[in-house]
Amino acid sequence: FDPALIRSASSAAEGLCKWVVAMETYDRVAKVVAPKKEKLKEAEAELTVQMANLNEKRAQLKEVEDKLSALQNQFDVMTKKKDTLEAEVGLCTKKLIRAEKLIGGLGGEKTRWLETAEKLARVYKNLTGDVLLSSGLVAYLGAFTTDFRQRCVAAWKAECLTRAIPVSADFSLVSVLGDPVKIRAWNIAGLPTDQFSVDNGIIVANARRWPLMIDPQEQANKWVKNLEKENKLMVIKLTDADYARQLENCIQFGTPVLLENVGEELDPLLEPLLLKQTFKQAGVECIKLGENVIEYSPDFRFYITTKLRNPHYMPEVSVKVTLLNFMITPEG
């Protein structure tokens, strides 16, 4: 049944033969492909079902992964918080240990604190009388010896008690007006450490008038030079030809001045300076020295010393300065 052989007999039979062969081939192929198509359809249906299940499982997996990520973040936050709390606990523990040590160490200070509080209460109670005696000592007793000062202070204390003015039983100028740091600096600069010399230093520091120091042994002279050395102290004498010009310069620029070896009389040129007769001119504090009006520096300091052992200053001189007896004492 070959179309090529049949073609020699009839072309129509050849066509029919080809159709029959084709149909037979189609039948054979259809019988093989049809079951496979059915299986393909079933496989595609199952694939659809499985893909739906897969997508559902993927959604569930994503949900679980999101929950896991959130839990991981929460875990990290809590871990950091735990670390922070542990560090705070450690710090608090250390502070507690230190506080216990501090409290234990300061426990013995309670007695001293109570004593200090009682002492301050006594000082406050006796402040009126102590300041009164200190003012009198600074104003009036600088020129006298230590024995005379002590007798005057004792008499004043008795008068205060008579008039019901509270005053310290162990009154001293150092306890009322003294600054231990300044006193130590004065001693380093050459001021003797005895009570009399320290009182003189306190009077120099607190008196409103410039000090005139009776200093035959020149210990006050040396003390002032050492004390004001860093401030470029100017040392002058009334016998210097240009002392007035030097004094004017020092007043203007705030340089301390030491006037040495004065006698029982002072140059009238110094009177405005001793009386601190300053005035405002064009908004600037000035002073008239002789015929010249010069600017007055608030940093200016003036010291006067004499080598006379027993000088006699007239009242008009004494009221312009603070007389101080700097003669050496056995204690100093």
Coordinates of N, CA, C and O in Angstrom, one line a residue, residues 76-154:
D76 N 17.3 41.9 71.0 CA 18.5 42.9 71.0 C 18.3 44.0 72.0 O 19.2 44.4 72.7
V77 N 17.0 44.6 71.9 CA 16.7 45.7 72.8 C 16.8 45.3 74.2 O 17.4 46.0 75.1
M78 N 16.2 44.2 74.6 CA 16.3 43.7 76.0 C 17.7 43.3 76.4 O 18.0 43.5 77.6
T79 N 18.5 42.8 75.5 CA 19.9 42.5 75.8 C 20.6 43.8 76.1 O 21.4 43.8 77.1
K80 N 20.4 44.8 75.3 CA 21.1 46.1 75.6 C 20.6 46.7 76.9 O 21.4 47.2 77.7
K81 N 19.3 46.6 77.2 CA 18.7 47.1 78.4 C 19.3 46.3 79.6 O 19.7 46.9 80.6
K82 N 19.5 45.0 79.4 CA 20.1 44.2 80.5 C 21.5 44.6 80.8 O 21.9 44.7 81.9
D83 N 22.3 44.8 79.7 CA 23.7 45.3 79.8 C 23.7 46.6 80.5 O 24.6 46.8 81.4
T84 N 22.8 47.5 80.1 CA 22.8 48.8 80.8 C 22.4 48.7 82.3 O 23.1 49.3 83.1
L85 N 21.4 47.9 82.6 CA 21.0 47.7 84.0 C 22.2 47.0 84.8 O 22.4 47.4 85.9
E86 N 22.9 46.1 84.1 CA 24.0 45.5 84.8 C 25.1 46.5 85.1 O 25.7 46.5 86.2
A87 N 25.3 47.4 84.1 CA 26.3 48.4 84.3 C 25.9 49.4 85.5 O 26.7 49.8 86.3
E88 N 24.6 49.7 85.4 CA 24.1 50.6 86.5 C 24.2 49.9 87.9 O 24.5 50.6 88.9
V89 N 23.9 48.7 87.9 CA 24.0 47.9 89.1 C 25.4 47.9 89.6 O 25.7 48.1 90.8
G90 N 26.3 47.7 88.7 CA 27.7 47.7 89.1 C 28.2 49.1 89.6 O 28.9 49.2 90.6
L91 N 27.7 50.1 88.9 CA 28.1 51.5 89.3 C 27.5 51.8 90.7 O 28.1 52.4 91.6
C92 N 26.2 51.4 90.8 CA 25.5 51.7 92.1 C 26.2 50.9 93.3 O 26.3 51.4 94.4
T93 N 26.6 49.7 92.9 CA 27.3 48.9 94.0 C 28.6 49.6 94.4 O 28.9 49.7 95.6
K94 N 29.4 50.1 93.4 CA 30.6 50.8 93.7 C 30.3 52.1 94.5 O 31.0 52.4 95.5
K95 N 29.3 52.8 94.1 CA 28.9 54.1 94.8 C 28.5 53.7 96.2 O 28.8 54.5 97.2
L96 N 27.8 52.6 96.4 CA 27.3 52.2 97.7 C 28.5 51.9 98.6 O 28.6 52.3 99.8
I97 N 29.5 51.2 98.0 CA 30.7 50.8 98.8 C 31.5 52.1 99.2 O 31.9 52.3 100.3
R98 N 31.6 53.0 98.2 CA 32.3 54.3 98.5 C 31.6 55.1 99.5 O 32.2 55.7 100.4
A99 N 30.2 55.1 99.4 CA 29.4 55.9 100.4 C 29.6 55.3 101.8 O 29.7 56.0 102.8
E100 N 29.6 54.0 101.9 CA 29.8 53.3 103.2 C 31.1 53.7 103.7 O 31.3 54.0 104.9
K101 N 32.2 53.7 102.9 CA 33.5 54.0 103.3 C 33.5 55.5 103.8 O 34.1 55.9 104.8
L102 N 32.9 56.4 102.9 CA 32.9 57.8 103.3 C 32.1 58.1 104.6 O 32.6 58.8 105.5
I103 N 31.0 57.4 104.7 CA 30.2 57.6 106.0 C 31.0 57.1 107.2 O 31.0 57.7 108.2
G104 N 31.7 55.9 106.9 CA 32.5 55.4 108.0 C 33.6 56.3 108.4 O 34.0 56.5 109.5
G105 N 34.2 56.9 107.3 CA 35.4 57.8 107.6 C 34.9 59.1 108.2 O 35.7 59.7 109.0
L106 N 33.7 59.6 107.8 CA 33.2 60.9 108.3 C 32.5 60.7 109.7 O 32.2 61.7 110.3
G107 N 32.3 59.5 110.0 CA 31.6 59.3 111.3 C 32.3 59.9 112.5 O 31.7 60.5 113.4
G108 N 33.6 59.9 112.4 CA 34.4 60.4 113.5 C 34.5 62.0 113.5 O 34.9 62.6 114.4
E109 N 34.0 62.6 112.3 CA 34.0 64.0 112.2 C 32.8 64.7 112.9 O 32.8 65.9 113.1
K110 N 31.9 63.9 113.3 CA 30.7 64.4 114.0 C 31.0 65.3 115.2 O 30.5 66.4 115.3
T111 N 32.0 64.8 116.0 CA 32.4 65.5 117.2 C 33.0 66.9 116.8 O 32.7 67.9 117.4
R112 N 33.9 66.8 115.8 CA 34.5 68.1 115.4 C 33.5 69.0 114.8 O 33.6 70.3 115.1
W113 N 32.5 68.5 114.0 CA 31.5 69.4 113.5 C 30.7 70.1 114.6 O 30.4 71.2 114.5
L114 N 30.3 69.3 115.6 CA 29.6 69.8 116.7 C 30.4 70.9 117.4 O 29.8 72.0 117.8
E115 N 31.7 70.6 117.6 CA 32.5 71.6 118.3 C 32.6 72.9 117.5 O 32.6 74.0 118.0
T116 N 32.8 72.7 116.1 CA 32.9 73.9 115.2 C 31.6 74.7 115.3 O 31.6 75.9 115.3
A117 N 30.4 74.0 115.3 CA 29.1 74.7 115.3 C 29.0 75.5 116.6 O 28.5 76.6 116.6
E118 N 29.4 74.9 117.7 CA 29.4 75.6 119.0 C 30.3 76.8 119.0 O 29.9 77.8 119.5
K119 N 31.5 76.6 118.4 CA 32.4 77.7 118.4 C 31.9 78.9 117.5 O 32.0 80.0 117.9
L120 N 31.3 78.5 116.4 CA 30.7 79.6 115.5 C 29.5 80.3 116.2 O 29.3 81.5 116.0
A121 N 28.8 79.5 117.0 CA 27.7 80.1 117.7 C 28.2 81.1 118.8 O 27.7 82.2 118.9
R122 N 29.3 80.7 119.4 CA 29.9 81.7 120.4 C 30.5 82.9 119.7 O 30.3 84.0 120.2
V123 N 31.1 82.7 118.5 CA 31.7 83.8 117.8 C 30.6 84.8 117.4 O 30.7 86.0 117.5
Y124 N 29.5 84.2 116.9 CA 28.4 85.0 116.5 C 27.8 85.8 117.6 O 27.5 87.0 117.5
K125 N 27.7 85.2 118.8 CA 27.1 85.8 120.0 C 28.0 87.0 120.4 O 27.5 88.1 120.8
N126 N 29.4 86.8 120.3 CA 30.3 87.8 120.9 C 30.8 88.7 119.8 O 31.8 89.5 120.0
L127 N 30.2 88.7 118.6 CA 30.7 89.4 117.5 C 30.7 91.0 117.7 O 31.6 91.6 117.4
T128 N 29.7 91.5 118.4 CA 29.6 92.9 118.6 C 30.7 93.4 119.5 O 31.4 94.4 119.1
G129 N 31.0 92.7 120.6 CA 32.1 93.2 121.4 C 33.4 93.0 120.8 O 34.3 93.8 120.9
D130 N 33.6 91.8 120.1 CA 34.9 91.6 119.4 C 35.2 92.6 118.4 O 36.3 93.1 118.3
V131 N 34.2 93.0 117.6 CA 34.4 94.0 116.5 C 34.7 95.4 117.2 O 35.5 96.1 116.7
L132 N 34.0 95.7 118.3 CA 34.3 96.9 119.0 C 35.7 97.0 119.5 O 36.4 98.0 119.3
L133 N 36.2 95.9 120.1 CA 37.6 95.9 120.6 C 38.6 96.0 119.5 O 39.6 96.7 119.5
S134 N 38.3 95.2 118.4 CA 39.2 95.2 117.2 C 39.3 96.6 116.6 O 40.4 97.1 116.3
S135 N 38.1 97.3 116.5 CA 38.1 98.7 116.0 C 38.9 99.6 116.8 O 39.7 100.4 116.3
G136 N 38.8 99.5 118.1 CA 39.5 100.4 119.0 C 41.0 100.1 119.0 O 41.8 101.0 118.9
L137 N 41.4 98.8 118.9 CA 42.8 98.4 118.8 C 43.4 99.0 117.5 O 44.5 99.5 117.6
V138 N 42.7 98.8 116.4 CA 43.3 99.3 115.1 C 43.4 100.8 115.1 O 44.4 101.3 114.6
A139 N 42.4 101.5 115.7 CA 42.3 102.9 115.6 C 43.3 103.6 116.5 O 43.9 104.6 116.2
Y140 N 43.5 103.0 117.8 CA 44.2 103.8 118.8 C 45.4 103.2 119.4 O 46.3 103.9 119.9
L141 N 45.6 101.9 119.3 CA 46.7 101.2 120.0 C 47.9 100.8 119.2 O 48.8 100.2 119.7
G142 N 47.9 101.2 117.9 CA 49.0 100.8 117.1 C 50.4 101.3 117.5 O 51.4 100.6 117.4
A143 N 50.4 102.5 118.1 CA 51.7 103.1 118.5 C 52.3 102.6 119.8 O 53.4 102.9 120.1
F144 N 51.5 101.8 120.5 CA 51.9 101.4 121.9 C 52.6 100.0 121.9 O 52.5 99.2 121.0
T145 N 53.2 99.7 123.0 CA 53.9 98.4 123.2 C 52.8 97.3 123.5 O 51.7 97.6 123.8
T146 N 53.3 96.1 123.4 CA 52.4 95.0 123.6 C 51.8 94.9 125.0 O 50.6 94.6 125.2
D147 N 52.6 95.3 126.0 CA 52.0 95.3 127.4 C 50.9 96.3 127.6 O 49.9 96.0 128.1
F148 N 51.1 97.5 127.0 CA 50.1 98.6 127.1 C 48.9 98.2 126.3 O 47.7 98.4 126.8
R149 N 49.1 97.6 125.2 CA 47.9 97.1 124.4 C 47.1 96.1 125.2 O 45.9 96.2 125.2
Q150 N 47.8 95.1 125.8 CA 47.1 94.1 126.6 C 46.3 94.7 127.7 O 45.1 94.3 128.0
R151 N 46.9 95.7 128.4 CA 46.2 96.4 129.6 C 44.9 97.1 129.1 O 43.9 97.0 129.7
C152 N 45.1 97.8 127.9 CA 43.9 98.5 127.4 C 42.8 97.6 127.0 O 41.6 97.8 127.2
V153 N 43.2 96.5 126.3 CA 42.2 95.5 125.8 C 41.5 94.9 127.0 O 40.3 94.7 127.0
A154 N 42.2 94.6 128.1 CA 41.6 94.0 129.3 C 40.7 95.0 129.9 O 39.6 94.6 130.4

